[in-house]
mmCIF file of C-alpha atoms in Angstrom:
data_model
loop_
_atom_site.group_PDB
_atom_site.id
_atom_site.type_symbol
_atom_site.label_atom_id
_atom_site.label_comp_id
_atom_site.label_asym_id
_atom_site.label_seq_id
_atom_site.Cartn_x
_atom_site.Cartn_y
_atom_site.Cartn_z
ATOM 1 C CA UNK S 1 0.006 -0.051 0.046
ATOM 2 C CA UNK S 2 2.709 2.468 0.964
ATOM 3 C CA UNK S 3 4.758 1.738 -2.178
ATOM 4 C CA UNK S 4 1.862 2.505 -4.449
ATOM 5 C CA UNK S 5 0.761 5.581 -2.600
ATOM 6 C CA UNK S 6 4.087 7.314 -2.021
ATOM 7 C CA UNK S 7 4.570 8.691 -5.558
ATOM 8 C CA UNK S 8 1.062 10.019 -5.599
ATOM 9 C CA UNK S 9 1.507 11.513 -2.060
ATOM 10 C CA UNK S 10 4.673 13.347 -3.139
ATOM 11 C CA UNK S 11 2.976 14.793 -6.325
ATOM 12 C CA UNK S 12 -0.157 15.816 -4.244
ATOM 13 C CA UNK S 13 1.996 17.397 -1.526
ATOM 14 C CA UNK S 14 4.069 19.431 -3.972
ATOM 15 C CA UNK S 15 0.869 20.608 -5.706
ATOM 16 C CA UNK S 16 -0.863 21.447 -2.521
ATOM 17 C CA UNK S 17 2.058 23.409 -1.074
ATOM 18 C CA UNK S 18 2.556 25.337 -4.318
ATOM 19 C CA UNK S 19 -1.173 26.091 -4.727
ATOM 20 C CA UNK S 20 -1.545 27.258 -1.107
ATOM 21 C CA UNK S 21 1.473 29.462 -1.339
ATOM 22 C CA UNK S 22 0.260 31.078 -4.565
ATOM 23 C CA UNK S 23 -3.312 31.409 -3.421
ATOM 24 C CA UNK S 24 -2.398 33.106 -0.130
ATOM 25 C CA UNK S 25 0.444 35.208 -1.300
ATOM 26 C CA UNK S 26 0.016 39.033 -0.899
ATOM 27 C CA UNK S 27 -1.735 40.483 -4.017
ATOM 28 C CA UNK S 28 -0.444 44.014 -3.524
ATOM 29 C CA UNK S 29 1.573 46.283 -1.356
ATOM 30 C CA UNK S 30 4.904 44.762 -2.315
ATOM 31 C CA UNK S 31 7.959 46.810 -3.214
ATOM 32 C CA UNK S 32 10.521 45.621 -5.742
ATOM 33 C CA UNK S 33 13.834 46.258 -3.930
ATOM 34 C CA UNK S 34 16.332 48.538 -5.467
ATOM 35 C CA UNK S 35 19.878 47.150 -5.805
ATOM 36 C CA UNK S 36 22.117 47.943 -2.824
ATOM 37 C CA UNK S 37 25.694 47.103 -2.053
ATOM 38 C CA UNK S 38 26.544 45.822 1.463
ATOM 39 C CA UNK S 39 29.711 47.942 1.407
ATOM 40 C CA UNK S 40 27.539 51.066 1.474
ATOM 41 C CA UNK S 41 26.015 50.139 4.824
ATOM 42 C CA UNK S 42 28.470 47.776 6.565
ATOM 43 C CA UNK S 43 32.213 47.713 7.014
ATOM 44 C CA UNK S 44 34.195 44.746 5.742
ATOM 45 C CA UNK S 45 34.863 43.738 9.367
ATOM 46 C CA UNK S 46 31.117 43.710 10.181
ATOM 47 C CA UNK S 47 30.348 41.578 7.118
ATOM 48 C CA UNK S 48 33.221 39.145 7.795
ATOM 49 C CA UNK S 49 32.169 38.764 11.466
ATOM 50 C CA UNK S 50 28.583 38.057 10.507
ATOM 51 C CA UNK S 51 29.622 35.556 7.730
ATOM 52 C CA UNK S 52 32.019 33.745 10.084
ATOM 53 C CA UNK S 53 29.426 33.433 12.811
ATOM 54 C CA UNK S 54 26.322 32.664 10.798
ATOM 55 C CA UNK S 55 28.070 30.330 8.366
ATOM 56 C CA UNK S 56 29.062 27.830 11.036
ATOM 57 C CA UNK S 57 25.829 28.319 12.895
ATOM 58 C CA UNK S 58 23.834 27.343 9.838
ATOM 59 C CA UNK S 59 26.079 24.354 9.210
ATOM 60 C CA UNK S 60 25.594 23.270 12.862
ATOM 61 C CA UNK S 61 21.904 23.722 12.468
ATOM 62 C CA UNK S 62 21.958 21.320 9.535
ATOM 63 C CA UNK S 63 24.111 18.919 11.477
ATOM 64 C CA UNK S 64 21.586 19.033 14.299
ATOM 65 C CA UNK S 65 18.793 18.302 11.946
ATOM 66 C CA UNK S 66 20.644 15.407 10.399
ATOM 67 C CA UNK S 67 21.238 14.010 13.888
ATOM 68 C CA UNK S 68 17.586 14.130 14.707
ATOM 69 C CA UNK S 69 16.651 12.319 11.372
ATOM 70 C CA UNK S 70 19.389 9.732 11.929
ATOM 71 C CA UNK S 71 18.182 9.132 15.445
ATOM 72 C CA UNK S 72 14.653 8.433 14.191
ATOM 73 C CA UNK S 73 15.987 6.270 11.372
ATOM 74 C CA UNK S 74 17.825 4.126 13.924
ATOM 75 C CA UNK S 75 14.641 3.752 15.922
ATOM 76 C CA UNK S 76 12.754 2.631 12.775
ATOM 77 C CA UNK S 77 15.238 0.040 11.580
ATOM 78 C CA UNK S 78 16.829 -0.931 14.849
ATOM 79 C CA UNK S 79 14.102 -0.458 17.380
ATOM 80 C CA UNK S 80 14.481 -1.246 21.082
ATOM 81 C CA UNK S 81 12.268 -4.316 20.791
ATOM 82 C CA UNK S 82 12.143 -5.302 24.551
ATOM 83 C CA UNK S 83 11.031 -1.820 25.608
ATOM 84 C CA UNK S 84 8.434 -1.606 22.791
ATOM 85 C CA UNK S 85 7.053 -5.075 23.695
ATOM 86 C CA UNK S 86 6.396 -3.898 27.190
ATOM 87 C CA UNK S 87 4.636 -0.740 25.927
ATOM 88 C CA UNK S 88 2.535 -2.870 23.406
ATOM 89 C CA UNK S 89 0.699 -4.399 26.356
ATOM 90 C CA UNK S 90 -1.290 -1.202 26.811
ATOM 91 C CA UNK S 91 -1.248 0.256 23.291
ATOM 92 C CA UNK S 92 -2.620 3.758 23.913
ATOM 93 C CA UNK S 93 -0.775 4.496 27.225
ATOM 94 C CA UNK S 94 2.326 2.890 25.693
ATOM 95 C CA UNK S 95 1.969 5.187 22.678
ATOM 96 C CA UNK S 96 1.930 8.170 25.033
ATOM 97 C CA UNK S 97 5.027 6.936 26.762
ATOM 98 C CA UNK S 98 6.743 6.152 23.474
ATOM 99 C CA UNK S 99 5.942 9.624 22.134
ATOM 100 C CA UNK S 100 7.389 11.306 25.210
ATOM 101 C CA UNK S 101 10.455 9.065 25.102
ATOM 102 C CA UNK S 102 11.188 9.845 21.476
ATOM 103 C CA UNK S 103 10.904 13.599 22.147
ATOM 104 C CA UNK S 104 13.299 13.337 25.070
ATOM 105 C CA UNK S 105 15.774 11.171 23.069
ATOM 106 C CA UNK S 106 15.822 13.795 20.330
ATOM 107 C CA UNK S 107 16.614 16.524 22.836
ATOM 108 C CA UNK S 108 19.437 14.408 24.276
ATOM 109 C CA UNK S 109 21.009 13.453 20.944
ATOM 110 C CA UNK S 110 20.826 17.108 19.798
ATOM 111 C CA UNK S 111 22.188 18.569 22.992
ATOM 112 C CA UNK S 112 25.934 18.680 22.104
ATOM 113 C CA UNK S 113 25.300 20.642 18.893
ATOM 114 C CA UNK S 114 22.863 22.947 20.670
ATOM 115 C CA UNK S 115 25.403 23.620 23.369
ATOM 116 C CA UNK S 116 28.153 24.251 20.696
ATOM 117 C CA UNK S 117 25.886 26.804 18.941
ATOM 118 C CA UNK S 118 25.139 28.512 22.248
ATOM 119 C CA UNK S 119 28.750 28.722 23.180
ATOM 120 C CA UNK S 120 29.470 30.473 19.908
ATOM 121 C CA UNK S 121 26.547 32.869 20.530
ATOM 122 C CA UNK S 122 28.123 33.663 23.883
ATOM 123 C CA UNK S 123 31.493 34.298 22.241
ATOM 124 C CA UNK S 124 30.029 37.013 20.011
ATOM 125 C CA UNK S 125 27.916 38.495 22.754
ATOM 126 C CA UNK S 126 24.610 37.495 21.277
ATOM 127 C CA UNK S 127 23.675 35.188 24.200
ATOM 128 C CA UNK S 128 23.565 36.610 27.727
ATOM 129 C CA UNK S 129 22.088 33.813 29.780
ATOM 130 C CA UNK S 130 24.223 31.731 32.182
ATOM 131 C CA UNK S 131 24.749 28.103 31.482
ATOM 132 C CA UNK S 132 22.632 26.908 34.509
ATOM 133 C CA UNK S 133 19.706 29.184 33.441
ATOM 134 C CA UNK S 134 20.081 27.815 29.850
ATOM 135 C CA UNK S 135 19.971 24.297 31.242
ATOM 136 C CA UNK S 136 16.809 25.092 33.160
ATOM 137 C CA UNK S 137 15.187 26.352 29.871
ATOM 138 C CA UNK S 138 16.271 23.240 28.099
ATOM 139 C CA UNK S 139 14.549 21.161 30.761
ATOM 140 C CA UNK S 140 11.448 23.294 30.481
ATOM 141 C CA UNK S 141 11.393 22.931 26.667
ATOM 142 C CA UNK S 142 12.021 19.181 26.932
ATOM 143 C CA UNK S 143 9.164 18.772 29.367
ATOM 144 C CA UNK S 144 6.729 20.701 27.179
ATOM 145 C CA UNK S 145 7.914 18.772 24.101
ATOM 146 C CA UNK S 146 7.535 15.467 25.966
ATOM 147 C CA UNK S 147 3.991 16.291 27.031
ATOM 148 C CA UNK S 148 3.024 17.412 23.525
ATOM 149 C CA UNK S 149 4.636 14.323 21.985
ATOM 150 C CA UNK S 150 2.830 12.083 24.455
ATOM 151 C CA UNK S 151 -0.511 13.457 23.408
ATOM 152 C CA UNK S 152 0.484 13.295 19.727
ATOM 153 C CA UNK S 153 1.657 9.713 20.071
ATOM 154 C CA UNK S 154 -1.433 8.585 21.741
ATOM 155 C CA UNK S 155 -3.639 10.341 19.063
ATOM 156 C CA UNK S 156 -1.560 8.941 16.248
ATOM 157 C CA UNK S 157 -1.846 5.304 17.389
ATOM 158 C CA UNK S 158 -5.548 5.702 18.224
ATOM 159 C CA UNK S 159 -6.198 6.966 14.625
ATOM 160 C CA UNK S 160 -4.044 4.250 13.058
ATOM 161 C CA UNK S 161 -5.866 1.586 14.941
ATOM 162 C CA UNK S 162 -9.297 3.026 14.174
ATOM 163 C CA UNK S 163 -8.667 3.978 10.499
ATOM 164 C CA UNK S 164 -5.833 1.734 9.385
ATOM 165 C CA UNK S 165 -6.131 2.471 5.693
ATOM 166 C CA UNK S 166 -6.866 6.217 5.783
ATOM 167 C CA UNK S 167 -5.846 7.612 9.086
ATOM 168 C CA UNK S 168 -4.381 10.551 7.278
ATOM 169 C CA UNK S 169 -7.843 12.201 6.867
ATOM 170 C CA UNK S 170 -8.792 12.529 10.534
ATOM 171 C CA UNK S 171 -5.130 13.336 11.304
ATOM 172 C CA UNK S 172 -5.335 16.342 9.003
ATOM 173 C CA UNK S 173 -8.295 17.719 10.996
ATOM 174 C CA UNK S 174 -6.403 17.266 14.222
ATOM 175 C CA UNK S 175 -3.396 19.082 12.822
ATOM 176 C CA UNK S 176 -5.546 22.153 11.993
ATOM 177 C CA UNK S 177 -7.201 22.130 15.341
ATOM 178 C CA UNK S 178 -3.847 21.826 17.012
ATOM 179 C CA UNK S 179 -2.579 24.808 15.018
ATOM 180 C CA UNK S 180 -5.482 27.032 15.985
ATOM 181 C CA UNK S 181 -5.259 26.095 19.670
ATOM 182 C CA UNK S 182 -1.479 26.672 19.609
ATOM 183 C CA UNK S 183 -1.830 30.203 18.219
ATOM 184 C CA UNK S 184 -4.641 31.041 20.539
ATOM 185 C CA UNK S 185 -3.170 29.648 23.818
ATOM 186 C CA UNK S 186 0.632 29.788 23.333
ATOM 187 C CA UNK S 187 0.928 33.421 24.368
ATOM 188 C CA UNK S 188 -0.920 32.907 27.642
ATOM 189 C CA UNK S 189 0.121 29.339 28.586
ATOM 190 C CA UNK S 190 3.589 28.651 27.190
ATOM 191 C CA UNK S 191 5.269 32.013 26.764
ATOM 192 C CA UNK S 192 5.000 32.979 30.443
ATOM 193 C CA UNK S 193 6.859 29.782 31.374
ATOM 194 C CA UNK S 194 10.038 31.300 29.832
ATOM 195 C CA UNK S 195 9.617 35.051 30.019
ATOM 196 C CA UNK S 196 7.921 37.797 32.039
ATOM 197 C CA UNK S 197 5.444 39.900 30.014
ATOM 198 C CA UNK S 198 4.323 43.298 31.181
ATOM 199 C CA UNK S 199 1.828 45.629 29.412
ATOM 200 C CA UNK S 200 3.670 48.469 27.905
ATOM 201 C CA UNK S 201 3.341 51.238 30.566
ATOM 202 C CA UNK S 202 1.799 54.676 29.854
ATOM 203 C CA UNK S 203 4.259 56.985 28.171
ATOM 204 C CA UNK S 204 5.475 58.243 24.842
ATOM 205 C CA UNK S 205 6.095 54.779 23.337
ATOM 206 C CA UNK S 206 2.662 53.557 24.245
ATOM 207 C CA UNK S 207 1.149 56.724 22.753
ATOM 208 C CA UNK S 208 3.206 56.134 19.602
ATOM 209 C CA UNK S 209 1.857 52.553 19.303
ATOM 210 C CA UNK S 210 -1.803 53.604 19.799
ATOM 211 C CA UNK S 211 -1.424 56.501 17.479
ATOM 212 C CA UNK S 212 0.135 54.353 14.756
ATOM 213 C CA UNK S 213 -2.587 51.730 15.298
ATOM 214 C CA UNK S 214 -5.303 54.285 14.944
ATOM 215 C CA UNK S 215 -3.739 55.670 11.685
ATOM 216 C CA UNK S 216 -3.493 52.176 10.399
ATOM 217 C CA UNK S 217 -7.056 51.233 11.341
ATOM 218 C CA UNK S 218 -5.766 48.264 13.372
ATOM 219 C CA UNK S 219 -7.143 46.722 16.592
ATOM 220 C CA UNK S 220 -3.797 46.075 18.229
ATOM 221 C CA UNK S 221 -5.024 44.092 21.138
ATOM 222 C CA UNK S 222 -2.518 44.537 23.970
ATOM 223 C CA UNK S 223 1.111 45.684 23.634
ATOM 224 C CA UNK S 224 3.585 43.872 25.807
ATOM 225 C CA UNK S 225 7.197 44.389 26.846
ATOM 226 C CA UNK S 226 9.070 41.076 27.294
ATOM 227 C CA UNK S 227 12.283 40.531 29.322
ATOM 228 C CA UNK S 228 14.169 39.149 26.353
ATOM 229 C CA UNK S 229 17.500 40.673 27.551
ATOM 230 C CA UNK S 230 17.821 37.931 30.152
ATOM 231 C CA UNK S 231 18.701 35.582 27.365
ATOM 232 C CA UNK S 232 20.044 37.531 24.453
ATOM 233 C CA UNK S 233 21.299 40.857 23.297
ATOM 234 C CA UNK S 234 19.335 40.547 19.988
ATOM 235 C CA UNK S 235 16.373 42.854 19.481
ATOM 236 C CA UNK S 236 13.081 41.826 17.956
ATOM 237 C CA UNK S 237 9.302 42.167 18.054
ATOM 238 C CA UNK S 238 6.492 39.930 16.986
ATOM 239 C CA UNK S 239 2.651 39.464 16.902
ATOM 240 C CA UNK S 240 0.809 36.388 18.043
ATOM 241 C CA UNK S 241 -2.408 35.257 19.633
ATOM 242 C CA UNK S 242 -6.025 35.126 18.567
ATOM 243 C CA UNK S 243 -9.079 36.804 20.085
ATOM 244 C CA UNK S 244 -8.416 37.844 23.706
ATOM 245 C CA UNK S 245 -4.877 36.604 23.374
ATOM 246 C CA UNK S 246 -3.966 38.836 20.457
ATOM 247 C CA UNK S 247 -0.924 41.047 21.181
ATOM 248 C CA UNK S 248 2.154 42.862 19.947
ATOM 249 C CA UNK S 249 5.311 42.013 21.843
ATOM 250 C CA UNK S 250 8.348 44.205 21.902
ATOM 251 C CA UNK S 251 11.759 43.059 23.285
ATOM 252 C CA UNK S 252 13.012 45.126 26.208
ATOM 253 C CA UNK S 253 16.383 45.529 24.542
ATOM 254 C CA UNK S 254 14.533 46.885 21.469
ATOM 255 C CA UNK S 255 12.859 49.487 23.587
ATOM 256 C CA UNK S 256 15.864 50.425 25.657
ATOM 257 C CA UNK S 257 18.556 50.077 22.963
ATOM 258 C CA UNK S 258 17.052 51.788 19.898
ATOM 259 C CA UNK S 259 16.007 55.354 19.088
ATOM 260 C CA UNK S 260 12.257 56.015 19.457
ATOM 261 C CA UNK S 261 11.713 56.621 15.719
ATOM 262 C CA UNK S 262 13.297 53.320 14.885
ATOM 263 C CA UNK S 263 11.122 51.520 17.359
ATOM 264 C CA UNK S 264 8.153 53.177 15.680
ATOM 265 C CA UNK S 265 9.209 51.574 12.406
ATOM 266 C CA UNK S 266 9.217 48.172 14.122
ATOM 267 C CA UNK S 267 5.793 48.720 15.574
ATOM 268 C CA UNK S 268 4.423 49.740 12.195
ATOM 269 C CA UNK S 269 5.768 46.572 10.661
ATOM 270 C CA UNK S 270 3.980 44.491 13.317
ATOM 271 C CA UNK S 271 0.825 46.500 12.808
ATOM 272 C CA UNK S 272 1.152 45.505 9.138
ATOM 273 C CA UNK S 273 0.762 41.890 10.140
ATOM 274 C CA UNK S 274 -2.309 42.736 12.212
ATOM 275 C CA UNK S 275 -3.764 44.811 9.313
ATOM 276 C CA UNK S 276 -3.491 41.983 6.864
ATOM 277 C CA UNK S 277 -4.513 39.242 9.238
ATOM 278 C CA UNK S 278 -1.211 37.340 8.667
ATOM 279 C CA UNK S 279 -1.708 34.915 11.626
ATOM 280 C CA UNK S 280 -5.055 33.891 10.088
ATOM 281 C CA UNK S 281 -3.308 33.614 6.686
ATOM 282 C CA UNK S 282 -0.813 31.208 8.229
ATOM 283 C CA UNK S 283 -3.621 29.078 9.671
ATOM 284 C CA UNK S 284 -5.385 29.122 6.314
ATOM 285 C CA UNK S 285 -2.184 27.853 4.669
ATOM 286 C CA UNK S 286 -1.986 25.100 7.260
ATOM 287 C CA UNK S 287 -5.630 24.094 6.666
ATOM 288 C CA UNK S 288 -5.008 23.867 2.825
ATOM 289 C CA UNK S 289 -1.811 21.788 3.046
ATOM 290 C CA UNK S 290 -2.745 19.523 6.106
ATOM 291 C CA UNK S 291 -4.514 16.873 4.110
ATOM 292 C CA UNK S 292 -1.720 16.449 1.627
ATOM 293 C CA UNK S 293 0.859 16.612 4.473
ATOM 294 C CA UNK S 294 -0.777 13.863 6.501
ATOM 295 C CA UNK S 295 -1.379 11.816 3.329
ATOM 296 C CA UNK S 296 2.365 12.064 2.626
ATOM 297 C CA UNK S 297 3.137 11.205 6.246
ATOM 298 C CA UNK S 298 1.045 8.043 6.058
ATOM 299 C CA UNK S 299 2.596 7.014 2.720
ATOM 300 C CA UNK S 300 6.158 7.514 4.057
ATOM 301 C CA UNK S 301 5.358 5.750 7.402
ATOM 302 C CA UNK S 302 3.999 2.744 5.534
ATOM 303 C CA UNK S 303 7.022 2.603 3.271
ATOM 304 C CA UNK S 304 9.241 2.674 6.373
ATOM 305 C CA UNK S 305 7.143 -0.239 7.730
ATOM 306 C CA UNK S 306 7.737 -2.220 4.542
ATOM 307 C CA UNK S 307 4.484 -1.569 2.766
ATOM 308 C CA UNK S 308 2.016 -1.308 5.669
ATOM 309 C CA UNK S 309 1.128 -2.402 9.163
ATOM 310 C CA UNK S 310 1.661 -6.140 9.660
ATOM 311 C CA UNK S 311 -0.823 -6.142 12.595
ATOM 312 C CA UNK S 312 -2.901 -3.778 14.564
ATOM 313 C CA UNK S 313 -0.265 -1.262 15.450
ATOM 314 C CA UNK S 314 0.755 0.124 18.738
ATOM 315 C CA UNK S 315 3.683 2.136 20.038
ATOM 316 C CA UNK S 316 6.078 0.334 17.655
ATOM 317 C CA UNK S 317 4.528 2.336 14.885
ATOM 318 C CA UNK S 318 5.556 5.671 16.262
ATOM 319 C CA UNK S 319 9.238 5.870 15.168
ATOM 320 C CA UNK S 320 8.140 5.404 11.571
ATOM 321 C CA UNK S 321 5.399 8.087 11.984
ATOM 322 C CA UNK S 322 7.799 10.494 13.732
ATOM 323 C CA UNK S 323 10.411 10.090 10.907
ATOM 324 C CA UNK S 324 7.667 10.618 8.251
ATOM 325 C CA UNK S 325 6.408 13.746 10.030
ATOM 326 C CA UNK S 326 9.938 15.115 10.206
ATOM 327 C CA UNK S 327 10.635 14.556 6.490
ATOM 328 C CA UNK S 328 7.279 15.831 5.366
ATOM 329 C CA UNK S 329 7.589 18.838 7.594
ATOM 330 C CA UNK S 330 10.940 19.794 5.979
ATOM 331 C CA UNK S 331 9.372 19.910 2.548
ATOM 332 C CA UNK S 332 6.290 21.866 3.597
ATOM 333 C CA UNK S 333 8.463 24.186 5.708
ATOM 334 C CA UNK S 334 10.286 25.304 2.565
ATOM 335 C CA UNK S 335 7.044 26.296 0.917
ATOM 336 C CA UNK S 336 5.836 27.931 4.049
ATOM 337 C CA UNK S 337 9.013 30.033 4.257
ATOM 338 C CA UNK S 338 8.399 31.272 0.709
ATOM 339 C CA UNK S 339 5.000 32.582 1.658
ATOM 340 C CA UNK S 340 6.484 34.063 4.918
ATOM 341 C CA UNK S 341 9.123 36.059 3.006
ATOM 342 C CA UNK S 342 6.390 37.665 0.939
ATOM 343 C CA UNK S 343 4.277 38.406 3.959
ATOM 344 C CA UNK S 344 7.260 39.987 5.727
ATOM 345 C CA UNK S 345 8.026 42.049 2.644
ATOM 346 C CA UNK S 346 4.571 43.428 2.622
ATOM 347 C CA UNK S 347 4.767 44.307 6.347
ATOM 348 C CA UNK S 348 7.956 46.264 5.538
ATOM 349 C CA UNK S 349 6.146 48.125 2.789
ATOM 350 C CA UNK S 350 3.262 48.881 5.145
ATOM 351 C CA UNK S 351 5.746 50.234 7.683
ATOM 352 C CA UNK S 352 7.228 52.533 5.207
ATOM 353 C CA UNK S 353 3.855 53.815 4.085
ATOM 354 C CA UNK S 354 2.644 54.300 7.616
ATOM 355 C CA UNK S 355 5.733 56.051 9.070
ATOM 356 C CA UNK S 356 6.982 57.678 5.824
ATOM 357 C CA UNK S 357 10.549 57.529 7.311
ATOM 358 C CA UNK S 358 12.751 55.472 4.999
ATOM 359 C CA UNK S 359 15.812 56.888 6.791
ATOM 360 C CA UNK S 360 14.719 55.495 10.144
ATOM 361 C CA UNK S 361 13.805 52.222 8.423
ATOM 362 C CA UNK S 362 17.289 52.004 6.889
ATOM 363 C CA UNK S 363 19.011 52.953 10.156
ATOM 364 C CA UNK S 364 17.095 50.318 11.984
ATOM 365 C CA UNK S 365 17.842 47.559 9.503
ATOM 366 C CA UNK S 366 21.575 48.452 9.618
ATOM 367 C CA UNK S 367 21.613 48.608 13.416
ATOM 368 C CA UNK S 368 19.618 45.394 13.970
ATOM 369 C CA UNK S 369 21.859 43.494 11.539
ATOM 370 C CA UNK S 370 24.992 44.459 13.336
ATOM 371 C CA UNK S 371 23.471 43.899 16.782
ATOM 372 C CA UNK S 372 22.096 40.439 15.866
ATOM 373 C CA UNK S 373 25.345 39.478 14.018
ATOM 374 C CA UNK S 374 23.256 38.667 10.944
ATOM 375 C CA UNK S 375 24.607 38.050 7.523
ATOM 376 C CA UNK S 376 23.223 40.902 5.336
ATOM 377 C CA UNK S 377 23.389 38.686 2.232
ATOM 378 C CA UNK S 378 23.234 35.017 3.174
ATOM 379 C CA UNK S 379 23.879 32.118 0.703
ATOM 380 C CA UNK S 380 21.076 31.992 -1.811
ATOM 381 C CA UNK S 381 20.036 28.249 -1.389
ATOM 382 C CA UNK S 382 19.973 28.359 2.404
ATOM 383 C CA UNK S 383 17.960 31.598 2.255
ATOM 384 C CA UNK S 384 15.340 30.035 -0.133
ATOM 385 C CA UNK S 385 15.068 26.923 1.851
ATOM 386 C CA UNK S 386 15.170 28.047 5.443
ATOM 387 C CA UNK S 387 14.737 31.875 5.852
ATOM 388 C CA UNK S 388 11.383 33.327 6.832
ATOM 389 C CA UNK S 389 12.289 37.029 6.134
ATOM 390 C CA UNK S 390 13.768 38.919 3.291
ATOM 391 C CA UNK S 391 17.594 39.476 3.424
ATOM 392 C CA UNK S 392 18.915 42.674 4.930
ATOM 393 C CA UNK S 393 20.028 43.871 1.587
ATOM 394 C CA UNK S 394 16.519 43.340 0.181
ATOM 395 C CA UNK S 395 15.001 45.232 3.111
ATOM 396 C CA UNK S 396 17.399 48.135 2.534
ATOM 397 C CA UNK S 397 16.441 47.938 -1.050
ATOM 398 C CA UNK S 398 12.778 48.376 -0.153
ATOM 399 C CA UNK S 399 13.582 51.658 1.652
ATOM 400 C CA UNK S 400 15.753 52.865 -1.247
ATOM 401 C CA UNK S 401 12.982 52.077 -3.774
ATOM 402 C CA UNK S 402 10.274 53.659 -1.572
ATOM 403 C CA UNK S 403 12.351 56.878 -1.343
ATOM 404 C CA UNK S 404 12.756 57.010 -5.112
ATOM 405 C CA UNK S 405 9.042 56.581 -5.638
ATOM 406 C CA UNK S 406 8.086 59.221 -3.032
#
């Protein structure tokens, strides 16, 4: 069954990802970036420092990904049979335990690379957290991941046992429901485990935010300041949440370390996401590709299981499912990143139109690139596959083109 369905599943997945990305791409409000030269904005030393740091970080990230895939592959083809036999006695509870165990094993095998990447971030001043505090965060993340994987493992085995031929269909519905719940609850349930969030206090910055939101015609929800400086010197901002959990979040080191006019540019960018309902756009993309994604997951898992399930499956099925989810997720992630780059480009354009301050936009992009030790012009293939935002040179090109047109 898996052998016959896998080619079809690949074709359907490619078509679904491409169609969803084209259908949901921004139809207007994009700026064609003007050509810019990195040497006009950054010194040779700044570019070399960023390339040296980011180049190895990206390589280590790929190595970590490969270790995770290799770990799952070993579990598929050289499984711990005695442990699985004990878990098979109570299939659903055993599936929950197996899911949690797989998640924790992936954390453990990936820990050396993660620690190496963090050590390099400490060396360039990007990471600020002590090793003991970092270890606590790793334990928190591992615990949350284990709980999530336990629920996912239980649900996966329950669906495979109930719908052995077409478990991908109900799984697609669960994926969408999980995505909605995650976006809705993550800001109020998970985020506070790692950081302290405080409503932006009354003052000039809050007035700027509310004034920009009024001009943009955006219901901003709440605006929060987060204590990101306890972990990193990098500055950032983001939007998340649905309904009562909708919010704009500003890093404290963005608020404290950047001029007010440049912070306004960042706020305007985030308001652009709210204006164009980009979180809902992401959920719509997930809903469109989920059936193809779970269909591909089932076909891959069956191929890993030599054509199907020899008997009514239990926890022993989970390594194949986990490996299939990982591989399918990589492919769909590339398509999602293509959409994300267009969405972020439109938010940049919105910020320029709302603030009408291309000089502040340019100054911020230059300052944030140096502060975050980012490569202003990363390797093309890695950018296309893994980056969710335009390159720094593209964003500088947006401001240059906007200035020329206005």
